Amino acid sequence: MSELSKGSGCIKQLQQTGWDIFKEQVSLPVAVIKQDKIKKNAKWMADFTAKHNMLLAPHGKTTTSTELFKIQLDAGAWGITLATVAQVINAFEAGITRVIMANQLVGKFHFEQIAKWLESSKVEFYCFADSIENLTDIGEFFAERNLSVNVLLEVGIKGGRCGLRSAKDISSLVATCEQYTSLELMGIAFYEGVIGGENAAQQVKVFVDEVSTLAKRLQVENRYNTDKPIITGAGSAWYDIVAKTLYDNLCSDNFNIILRPGCYLIHDTGIYQKAQQAIMARSQIAYDIPGDLENSLSIWAYVLSLPEPGLAIIGMGKRDVAFDAGLPTAELIYSVKTNQLRAVNSAFKVEKIMDQHCMLRYSDDQALRVGDMMSFSTSHPCLTFDKWRQIGIVEDEWVITKTISTQF
């Protein structure tokens, strides 16, 4: 880490007193998360999962930060979910030993990387599969090395991502698993987050009902390589419906039911805030848990220019913040000249964003100066994190006491 790195300052000062954003001790823009909020969010989701007698393997692709994975594990998560072999290896190297790769394991180089870890350590690794071809490739490669891979057969929906489109097709996949001692059929996986439009909630329930029926059928037929198979699903928008449906359909004494939401740790003030509000309205269990998920992520940036009345150009752009699911929302203004911090009202609105700038409209009665600092919340934390290699941690005040790294 260099003092010239994005969102950085004097390394020695960070170690001694921290970087005070208001004293201009750090390069802007800078991304920061509040320590107390991520801990509260981690506990909230752990409580939600525990109240359903289920397990939690949060999707780490949101942050791709092994330091944050450990916070989630310390709060009670069973394991971590990831999307790529590179992410999995980073997690293993950081000492995380139980990972679900919610994706297909494809390609010889990737096989070799996973094989090295299975041979040399006590990691617990699961991957998804939805084709005979993929299962055959995995089975043959790992059989030659006297290794076995834990497989979760993935069920999908028409027009969605990976996964069997029909439960009728699963028999051939199960039969393929049974041909190889290197393939351990450990359960069923799904992802409902691609369901949208009208009656989405009901469609999610119907889909999870179908997956539950399939999972129970395979158990009755004694097709799993474990007495307590896994059934796993749930993104960040419908996890309450997934949890309730699985709870109603399956006995947790017979299945390890694992939920995989990822965005809850960071949260936002956009699409996931809206999704969480709907969850709190639908789920009595969620409503009864003290508190709620809170946005923990802020981007601080300078006012660079006031080129015309009511228009501010902010030194923050697509290279710094998510823009795919709503533009950033102005939250706070700090005046370096007067040392005053104030909250922002609806008179401030980001209307356009470019690579390194965003255009902020504001009413004429609002005081704003070049050199003022502004804090923004975001929508879709995954994409914002993707733009930062280090992110600051702040306590109650806006002083960065340490940084965490990302491994995108």
PDB file of N, CA and C in Angstrom, residues 22-104:
ATOM      1  N   PHE A  22     -11.713  14.657   7.937  1.00  0.00           N
ATOM      2  CA  PHE A  22     -12.010  16.085   7.992  1.00  0.00           C
ATOM      3  C   PHE A  22     -10.755  16.948   8.072  1.00  0.00           C
ATOM      4  N   LYS A  23      -9.657  16.366   8.541  1.00  0.00           N
ATOM      5  CA  LYS A  23      -8.388  17.102   8.582  1.00  0.00           C
ATOM      6  C   LYS A  23      -7.582  16.894   7.299  1.00  0.00           C
ATOM      7  N   GLU A  24      -8.229  16.292   6.315  1.00  0.00           N
ATOM      8  CA  GLU A  24      -7.628  16.092   4.990  1.00  0.00           C
ATOM      9  C   GLU A  24      -6.324  15.293   5.068  1.00  0.00           C
ATOM     10  N   GLN A  25      -6.401  14.192   5.803  1.00  0.00           N
ATOM     11  CA  GLN A  25      -5.229  13.332   5.971  1.00  0.00           C
ATOM     12  C   GLN A  25      -5.263  12.111   5.056  1.00  0.00           C
ATOM     13  N   VAL A  26      -6.196  12.120   4.115  1.00  0.00           N
ATOM     14  CA  VAL A  26      -6.341  10.982   3.217  1.00  0.00           C
ATOM     15  C   VAL A  26      -6.763  11.491   1.844  1.00  0.00           C
ATOM     16  N   SER A  27      -6.346  10.772   0.819  1.00  0.00           N
ATOM     17  CA  SER A  27      -6.713  11.131  -0.549  1.00  0.00           C
ATOM     18  C   SER A  27      -8.195  10.847  -0.783  1.00  0.00           C
ATOM     19  N   LEU A  28      -8.883  11.799  -1.394  1.00  0.00           N
ATOM     20  CA  LEU A  28     -10.281  11.601  -1.780  1.00  0.00           C
ATOM     21  C   LEU A  28     -10.362  11.434  -3.300  1.00  0.00           C
ATOM     22  N   PRO A  29     -11.315  10.610  -3.765  1.00  0.00           N
ATOM     23  CA  PRO A  29     -12.348   9.940  -2.987  1.00  0.00           C
ATOM     24  C   PRO A  29     -11.784   8.795  -2.153  1.00  0.00           C
ATOM     25  N   VAL A  30     -12.514   8.498  -1.062  1.00  0.00           N
ATOM     26  CA  VAL A  30     -12.151   7.386  -0.203  1.00  0.00           C
ATOM     27  C   VAL A  30     -13.422   6.624   0.161  1.00  0.00           C
ATOM     28  N   ALA A  31     -13.327   5.303   0.169  1.00  0.00           N
ATOM     29  CA  ALA A  31     -14.444   4.443   0.572  1.00  0.00           C
ATOM     30  C   ALA A  31     -14.216   3.976   1.999  1.00  0.00           C
ATOM     31  N   VAL A  32     -15.242   4.107   2.828  1.00  0.00           N
ATOM     32  CA  VAL A  32     -15.122   3.686   4.224  1.00  0.00           C
ATOM     33  C   VAL A  32     -16.366   2.914   4.643  1.00  0.00           C
ATOM     34  N   ILE A  33     -16.178   2.003   5.596  1.00  0.00           N
ATOM     35  CA  ILE A  33     -17.306   1.308   6.210  1.00  0.00           C
ATOM     36  C   ILE A  33     -17.238   1.497   7.717  1.00  0.00           C
ATOM     37  N   LYS A  34     -18.418   1.557   8.330  1.00  0.00           N
ATOM     38  CA  LYS A  34     -18.494   1.761   9.779  1.00  0.00           C
ATOM     39  C   LYS A  34     -18.439   0.416  10.498  1.00  0.00           C
ATOM     40  N   GLN A  35     -17.476   0.302  11.400  1.00  0.00           N
ATOM     41  CA  GLN A  35     -17.225  -0.949  12.114  1.00  0.00           C
ATOM     42  C   GLN A  35     -18.448  -1.421  12.880  1.00  0.00           C
ATOM     43  N   ASP A  36     -19.105  -0.522  13.590  1.00  0.00           N
ATOM     44  CA  ASP A  36     -20.238  -0.938  14.417  1.00  0.00           C
ATOM     45  C   ASP A  36     -21.393  -1.453  13.569  1.00  0.00           C
ATOM     46  N   LYS A  37     -21.582  -0.875  12.403  1.00  0.00           N
ATOM     47  CA  LYS A  37     -22.706  -1.291  11.565  1.00  0.00           C
ATOM     48  C   LYS A  37     -22.470  -2.657  10.923  1.00  0.00           C
ATOM     49  N   ILE A  38     -21.243  -2.935  10.490  1.00  0.00           N
ATOM     50  CA  ILE A  38     -21.029  -4.261   9.898  1.00  0.00           C
ATOM     51  C   ILE A  38     -21.153  -5.354  10.956  1.00  0.00           C
ATOM     52  N   LYS A  39     -20.747  -5.058  12.181  1.00  0.00           N
ATOM     53  CA  LYS A  39     -20.899  -6.052  13.246  1.00  0.00           C
ATOM     54  C   LYS A  39     -22.375  -6.284  13.572  1.00  0.00           C
ATOM     55  N   LYS A  40     -23.161  -5.196  13.598  1.00  0.00           N
ATOM     56  CA  LYS A  40     -24.597  -5.334  13.849  1.00  0.00           C
ATOM     57  C   LYS A  40     -25.276  -6.097  12.717  1.00  0.00           C
ATOM     58  N   ASN A  41     -24.899  -5.785  11.485  1.00  0.00           N
ATOM     59  CA  ASN A  41     -25.486  -6.483  10.341  1.00  0.00           C
ATOM     60  C   ASN A  41     -25.141  -7.971  10.354  1.00  0.00           C
ATOM     61  N   ALA A  42     -23.891  -8.275  10.708  1.00  0.00           N
ATOM     62  CA  ALA A  42     -23.474  -9.681  10.785  1.00  0.00           C
ATOM     63  C   ALA A  42     -24.296 -10.426  11.831  1.00  0.00           C
ATOM     64  N   LYS A  43     -24.510  -9.806  12.973  1.00  0.00           N
ATOM     65  CA  LYS A  43     -25.286 -10.439  14.040  1.00  0.00           C
ATOM     66  C   LYS A  43     -26.748 -10.586  13.634  1.00  0.00           C
ATOM     67  N   TRP A  44     -27.293  -9.570  12.973  1.00  0.00           N
ATOM     68  CA  TRP A  44     -28.709  -9.617  12.595  1.00  0.00           C
ATOM     69  C   TRP A  44     -28.977 -10.823  11.692  1.00  0.00           C
ATOM     70  N   MET A  45     -28.144 -11.007  10.673  1.00  0.00           N
ATOM     71  CA  MET A  45     -28.386 -12.122   9.753  1.00  0.00           C
ATOM     72  C   MET A  45     -28.108 -13.464  10.420  1.00  0.00           C
ATOM     73  N   ALA A  46     -27.126 -13.507  11.301  1.00  0.00           N
ATOM     74  CA  ALA A  46     -26.875 -14.746  12.042  1.00  0.00           C
ATOM     75  C   ALA A  46     -28.085 -15.101  12.897  1.00  0.00           C
ATOM     76  N   ASP A  47     -28.700 -14.095  13.511  1.00  0.00           N
ATOM     77  CA  ASP A  47     -29.901 -14.328  14.322  1.00  0.00           C
ATOM     78  C   ASP A  47     -31.059 -14.812  13.454  1.00  0.00           C
ATOM     79  N   PHE A  48     -31.235 -14.188  12.293  1.00  0.00           N
ATOM     80  CA  PHE A  48     -32.318 -14.589  11.392  1.00  0.00           C
ATOM     81  C   PHE A  48     -32.168 -16.056  10.998  1.00  0.00           C
ATOM     82  N   THR A  49     -30.961 -16.436  10.649  1.00  0.00           N
ATOM     83  CA  THR A  49     -30.710 -17.815  10.227  1.00  0.00           C
ATOM     84  C   THR A  49     -30.931 -18.794  11.379  1.00  0.00           C
ATOM     85  N   ALA A  50     -30.428 -18.430  12.549  1.00  0.00           N
ATOM     86  CA  ALA A  50     -30.560 -19.312  13.712  1.00  0.00           C
ATOM     87  C   ALA A  50     -32.019 -19.517  14.093  1.00  0.00           C
ATOM     88  N   LYS A  51     -32.838 -18.474  13.971  1.00  0.00           N
ATOM     89  CA  LYS A  51     -34.252 -18.594  14.330  1.00  0.00           C
ATOM     90  C   LYS A  51     -35.003 -19.541  13.395  1.00  0.00           C
ATOM     91  N   HIS A  52     -34.453 -19.796  12.229  1.00  0.00           N
ATOM     92  CA  HIS A  52     -35.035 -20.782  11.316  1.00  0.00           C
ATOM     93  C   HIS A  52     -34.358 -22.147  11.447  1.00  0.00           C
ATOM     94  N   ASN A  53     -33.409 -22.251  12.395  1.00  0.00           N
ATOM     95  CA  ASN A  53     -32.650 -23.493  12.590  1.00  0.00           C
ATOM     96  C   ASN A  53     -31.915 -23.892  11.306  1.00  0.00           C
ATOM     97  N   MET A  54     -31.326 -22.875  10.670  1.00  0.00           N
ATOM     98  CA  MET A  54     -30.586 -23.078   9.429  1.00  0.00           C
ATOM     99  C   MET A  54     -29.150 -22.598   9.591  1.00  0.00           C
ATOM    100  N   LEU A  55     -28.346 -22.833   8.559  1.00  0.00           N
ATOM    101  CA  LEU A  55     -26.947 -22.426   8.548  1.00  0.00           C
ATOM    102  C   LEU A  55     -26.758 -21.272   7.572  1.00  0.00           C
ATOM    103  N   LEU A  56     -25.670 -20.540   7.761  1.00  0.00           N
ATOM    104  CA  LEU A  56     -25.390 -19.363   6.941  1.00  0.00           C
ATOM    105  C   LEU A  56     -24.023 -19.499   6.276  1.00  0.00           C
ATOM    106  N   ALA A  57     -24.012 -19.358   4.954  1.00  0.00           N
ATOM    107  CA  ALA A  57     -22.752 -19.304   4.195  1.00  0.00           C
ATOM    108  C   ALA A  57     -22.831 -18.077   3.295  1.00  0.00           C
ATOM    109  N   PRO A  58     -22.595 -16.901   3.838  1.00  0.00           N
ATOM    110  CA  PRO A  58     -22.795 -15.659   3.078  1.00  0.00           C
ATOM    111  C   PRO A  58     -21.950 -15.608   1.818  1.00  0.00           C
ATOM    112  N   HIS A  59     -22.522 -15.030   0.785  1.00  0.00           N
ATOM    113  CA  HIS A  59     -21.783 -14.944  -0.477  1.00  0.00           C
ATOM    114  C   HIS A  59     -20.728 -13.850  -0.374  1.00  0.00           C
ATOM    115  N   GLY A  60     -19.476 -14.267  -0.462  1.00  0.00           N
ATOM    116  CA  GLY A  60     -18.374 -13.334  -0.284  1.00  0.00           C
ATOM    117  C   GLY A  60     -18.071 -12.480  -1.491  1.00  0.00           C
ATOM    118  N   LYS A  61     -18.735 -12.711  -2.631  1.00  0.00           N
ATOM    119  CA  LYS A  61     -18.450 -11.905  -3.814  1.00  0.00           C
ATOM    120  C   LYS A  61     -18.814 -10.445  -3.601  1.00  0.00           C
ATOM    121  N   THR A  62     -19.694 -10.153  -2.648  1.00  0.00           N
ATOM    122  CA  THR A  62     -20.048  -8.757  -2.380  1.00  0.00           C
ATOM    123  C   THR A  62     -18.811  -7.950  -2.030  1.00  0.00           C
ATOM    124  N   THR A  63     -18.019  -8.444  -1.114  1.00  0.00           N
ATOM    125  CA  THR A  63     -16.852  -7.695  -0.637  1.00  0.00           C
ATOM    126  C   THR A  63     -15.539  -8.255  -1.154  1.00  0.00           C
ATOM    127  N   THR A  64     -15.494  -9.558  -1.403  1.00  0.00           N
ATOM    128  CA  THR A  64     -14.246 -10.255  -1.754  1.00  0.00           C
ATOM    129  C   THR A  64     -13.109  -9.795  -0.849  1.00  0.00           C
ATOM    130  N   SER A  65     -13.409  -9.735   0.433  1.00  0.00           N
ATOM    131  CA  SER A  65     -12.417  -9.326   1.440  1.00  0.00           C
ATOM    132  C   SER A  65     -12.349 -10.394   2.515  1.00  0.00           C
ATOM    133  N   THR A  66     -11.215 -11.067   2.617  1.00  0.00           N
ATOM    134  CA  THR A  66     -11.094 -12.142   3.596  1.00  0.00           C
ATOM    135  C   THR A  66     -11.177 -11.617   5.024  1.00  0.00           C
ATOM    136  N   GLU A  67     -10.781 -10.358   5.246  1.00  0.00           N
ATOM    137  CA  GLU A  67     -10.927  -9.793   6.599  1.00  0.00           C
ATOM    138  C   GLU A  67     -12.394  -9.710   7.000  1.00  0.00           C
ATOM    139  N   LEU A  68     -13.249  -9.347   6.041  1.00  0.00           N
ATOM    140  CA  LEU A  68     -14.676  -9.268   6.335  1.00  0.00           C
ATOM    141  C   LEU A  68     -15.302 -10.655   6.421  1.00  0.00           C
ATOM    142  N   PHE A  69     -14.783 -11.609   5.649  1.00  0.00           N
ATOM    143  CA  PHE A  69     -15.275 -12.988   5.788  1.00  0.00           C
ATOM    144  C   PHE A  69     -15.107 -13.462   7.232  1.00  0.00           C
ATOM    145  N   LYS A  70     -13.974 -13.133   7.827  1.00  0.00           N
ATOM    146  CA  LYS A  70     -13.697 -13.597   9.187  1.00  0.00           C
ATOM    147  C   LYS A  70     -14.649 -12.969  10.195  1.00  0.00           C
ATOM    148  N   ILE A  71     -15.077 -11.727   9.946  1.00  0.00           N
ATOM    149  CA  ILE A  71     -16.086 -11.109  10.812  1.00  0.00           C
ATOM    150  C   ILE A  71     -17.389 -11.898  10.719  1.00  0.00           C
ATOM    151  N   GLN A  72     -17.758 -12.310   9.524  1.00  0.00           N
ATOM    152  CA  GLN A  72     -18.983 -13.085   9.347  1.00  0.00           C
ATOM    153  C   GLN A  72     -18.877 -14.463   9.999  1.00  0.00           C
ATOM    154  N   LEU A  73     -17.738 -15.084   9.858  1.00  0.00           N
ATOM    155  CA  LEU A  73     -17.530 -16.387  10.503  1.00  0.00           C
ATOM    156  C   LEU A  73     -17.543 -16.258  12.018  1.00  0.00           C
ATOM    157  N   ASP A  74     -16.923 -15.205  12.536  1.00  0.00           N
ATOM    158  CA  ASP A  74     -16.920 -14.982  13.986  1.00  0.00           C
ATOM    159  C   ASP A  74     -18.329 -14.742  14.518  1.00  0.00           C
ATOM    160  N   ALA A  75     -19.210 -14.217  13.661  1.00  0.00           N
ATOM    161  CA  ALA A  75     -20.595 -13.967  14.070  1.00  0.00           C
ATOM    162  C   ALA A  75     -21.460 -15.216  13.964  1.00  0.00           C
ATOM    163  N   GLY A  76     -20.887 -16.323  13.499  1.00  0.00           N
ATOM    164  CA  GLY A  76     -21.626 -17.580  13.493  1.00  0.00           C
ATOM    165  C   GLY A  76     -21.850 -18.216  12.143  1.00  0.00           C
ATOM    166  N   ALA A  77     -21.331 -17.629  11.067  1.00  0.00           N
ATOM    167  CA  ALA A  77     -21.519 -18.236   9.747  1.00  0.00           C
ATOM    168  C   ALA A  77     -20.863 -19.616   9.694  1.00  0.00           C
ATOM    169  N   TRP A  78     -21.525 -20.545   9.026  1.00  0.00           N
ATOM    170  CA  TRP A  78     -21.043 -21.934   8.879  1.00  0.00           C
ATOM    171  C   TRP A  78     -19.859 -22.004   7.928  1.00  0.00           C
ATOM    172  N   GLY A  79     -19.885 -21.176   6.900  1.00  0.00           N
ATOM    173  CA  GLY A  79     -18.838 -21.138   5.888  1.00  0.00           C
ATOM    174  C   GLY A  79     -19.012 -19.901   5.036  1.00  0.00           C
ATOM    175  N   ILE A  80     -18.271 -19.835   3.941  1.00  0.00           N
ATOM    176  CA  ILE A  80     -18.347 -18.711   3.019  1.00  0.00           C
ATOM    177  C   ILE A  80     -18.673 -19.242   1.630  1.00  0.00           C
ATOM    178  N   THR A  81     -19.528 -18.520   0.915  1.00  0.00           N
ATOM    179  CA  THR A  81     -19.822 -18.831  -0.479  1.00  0.00           C
ATOM    180  C   THR A  81     -18.984 -17.927  -1.376  1.00  0.00           C
ATOM    181  N   LEU A  82     -18.473 -18.469  -2.462  1.00  0.00           N
ATOM    182  CA  LEU A  82     -17.707 -17.682  -3.424  1.00  0.00           C
ATOM    183  C   LEU A  82     -18.102 -18.097  -4.837  1.00  0.00           C
ATOM    184  N   ALA A  83     -17.583 -17.370  -5.841  1.00  0.00           N
ATOM    185  CA  ALA A  83     -18.054 -17.579  -7.206  1.00  0.00           C
ATOM    186  C   ALA A  83     -17.014 -18.145  -8.151  1.00  0.00           C
ATOM    187  N   THR A  84     -15.731 -17.959  -7.856  1.00  0.00           N
ATOM    188  CA  THR A  84     -14.684 -18.392  -8.781  1.00  0.00           C
ATOM    189  C   THR A  84     -13.593 -19.146  -8.034  1.00  0.00           C
ATOM    190  N   VAL A  85     -12.815 -19.896  -8.781  1.00  0.00           N
ATOM    191  CA  VAL A  85     -11.704 -20.630  -8.170  1.00  0.00           C
ATOM    192  C   VAL A  85     -10.691 -19.663  -7.578  1.00  0.00           C
ATOM    193  N   ALA A  86     -10.427 -18.551  -8.258  1.00  0.00           N
ATOM    194  CA  ALA A  86      -9.482 -17.567  -7.721  1.00  0.00           C
ATOM    195  C   ALA A  86      -9.942 -17.055  -6.361  1.00  0.00           C
ATOM    196  N   GLN A  87     -11.235 -16.775  -6.232  1.00  0.00           N
ATOM    197  CA  GLN A  87     -11.772 -16.328  -4.945  1.00  0.00           C
ATOM    198  C   GLN A  87     -11.631 -17.422  -3.889  1.00  0.00           C
ATOM    199  N   VAL A  88     -11.896 -18.648  -4.285  1.00  0.00           N
ATOM    200  CA  VAL A  88     -11.788 -19.778  -3.349  1.00  0.00           C
ATOM    201  C   VAL A  88     -10.359 -19.915  -2.832  1.00  0.00           C
ATOM    202  N   ILE A  89      -9.389 -19.843  -3.728  1.00  0.00           N
ATOM    203  CA  ILE A  89      -7.988 -20.002  -3.324  1.00  0.00           C
ATOM    204  C   ILE A  89      -7.561 -18.866  -2.406  1.00  0.00           C
ATOM    205  N   ASN A  90      -7.992 -17.640  -2.696  1.00  0.00           N
ATOM    206  CA  ASN A  90      -7.691 -16.518  -1.798  1.00  0.00           C
ATOM    207  C   ASN A  90      -8.231 -16.783  -0.396  1.00  0.00           C
ATOM    208  N   ALA A  91      -9.442 -17.332  -0.330  1.00  0.00           N
ATOM    209  CA  ALA A  91     -10.035 -17.637   0.978  1.00  0.00           C
ATOM    210  C   ALA A  91      -9.240 -18.725   1.694  1.00  0.00           C
ATOM    211  N   PHE A  92      -8.883 -19.784   0.985  1.00  0.00           N
ATOM    212  CA  PHE A  92      -8.082 -20.848   1.594  1.00  0.00           C
ATOM    213  C   PHE A  92      -6.751 -20.303   2.107  1.00  0.00           C
ATOM    214  N   GLU A  93      -6.106 -19.472   1.313  1.00  0.00           N
ATOM    215  CA  GLU A  93      -4.812 -18.915   1.716  1.00  0.00           C
ATOM    216  C   GLU A  93      -4.939 -18.035   2.956  1.00  0.00           C
ATOM    217  N   ALA A  94      -6.125 -17.472   3.174  1.00  0.00           N
ATOM    218  CA  ALA A  94      -6.355 -16.633   4.354  1.00  0.00           C
ATOM    219  C   ALA A  94      -6.771 -17.448   5.576  1.00  0.00           C
ATOM    220  N   GLY A  95      -6.846 -18.772   5.428  1.00  0.00           N
ATOM    221  CA  GLY A  95      -7.168 -19.620   6.567  1.00  0.00           C
ATOM    222  C   GLY A  95      -8.623 -20.011   6.683  1.00  0.00           C
ATOM    223  N   ILE A  96      -9.430 -19.666   5.699  1.00  0.00           N
ATOM    224  CA  ILE A  96     -10.841 -20.058   5.700  1.00  0.00           C
ATOM    225  C   ILE A  96     -10.935 -21.463   5.117  1.00  0.00           C
ATOM    226  N   THR A  97     -11.568 -22.366   5.826  1.00  0.00           N
ATOM    227  CA  THR A  97     -11.473 -23.787   5.471  1.00  0.00           C
ATOM    228  C   THR A  97     -12.749 -24.399   4.908  1.00  0.00           C
ATOM    229  N   ARG A  98     -13.871 -23.689   4.950  1.00  0.00           N
ATOM    230  CA  ARG A  98     -15.121 -24.265   4.428  1.00  0.00           C
ATOM    231  C   ARG A  98     -15.743 -23.291   3.429  1.00  0.00           C
ATOM    232  N   VAL A  99     -15.800 -23.714   2.171  1.00  0.00           N
ATOM    233  CA  VAL A  99     -16.246 -22.833   1.092  1.00  0.00           C
ATOM    234  C   VAL A  99     -17.198 -23.572   0.159  1.00  0.00           C
ATOM    235  N   ILE A 100     -18.298 -22.908  -0.164  1.00  0.00           N
ATOM    236  CA  ILE A 100     -19.169 -23.338  -1.258  1.00  0.00           C
ATOM    237  C   ILE A 100     -18.847 -22.465  -2.465  1.00  0.00           C
ATOM    238  N   MET A 101     -18.463 -23.068  -3.564  1.00  0.00           N
ATOM    239  CA  MET A 101     -18.330 -22.311  -4.805  1.00  0.00           C
ATOM    240  C   MET A 101     -19.658 -22.412  -5.533  1.00  0.00           C
ATOM    241  N   ALA A 102     -20.424 -21.339  -5.504  1.00  0.00           N
ATOM    242  CA  ALA A 102     -21.765 -21.336  -6.092  1.00  0.00           C
ATOM    243  C   ALA A 102     -21.651 -21.143  -7.601  1.00  0.00           C
ATOM    244  N   ASN A 103     -20.993 -22.097  -8.205  1.00  0.00           N
ATOM    245  CA  ASN A 103     -20.707 -22.026  -9.630  1.00  0.00           C
ATOM    246  C   ASN A 103     -20.187 -23.392 -10.078  1.00  0.00           C
ATOM    247  N   GLN A 104     -20.083 -23.547 -11.386  1.00  0.00           N
ATOM    248  CA  GLN A 104     -19.563 -24.791 -11.936  1.00  0.00           C
ATOM    249  C   GLN A 104     -18.029 -24.781 -11.907  1.00  0.00           C
TER     250      GLN A 104
END
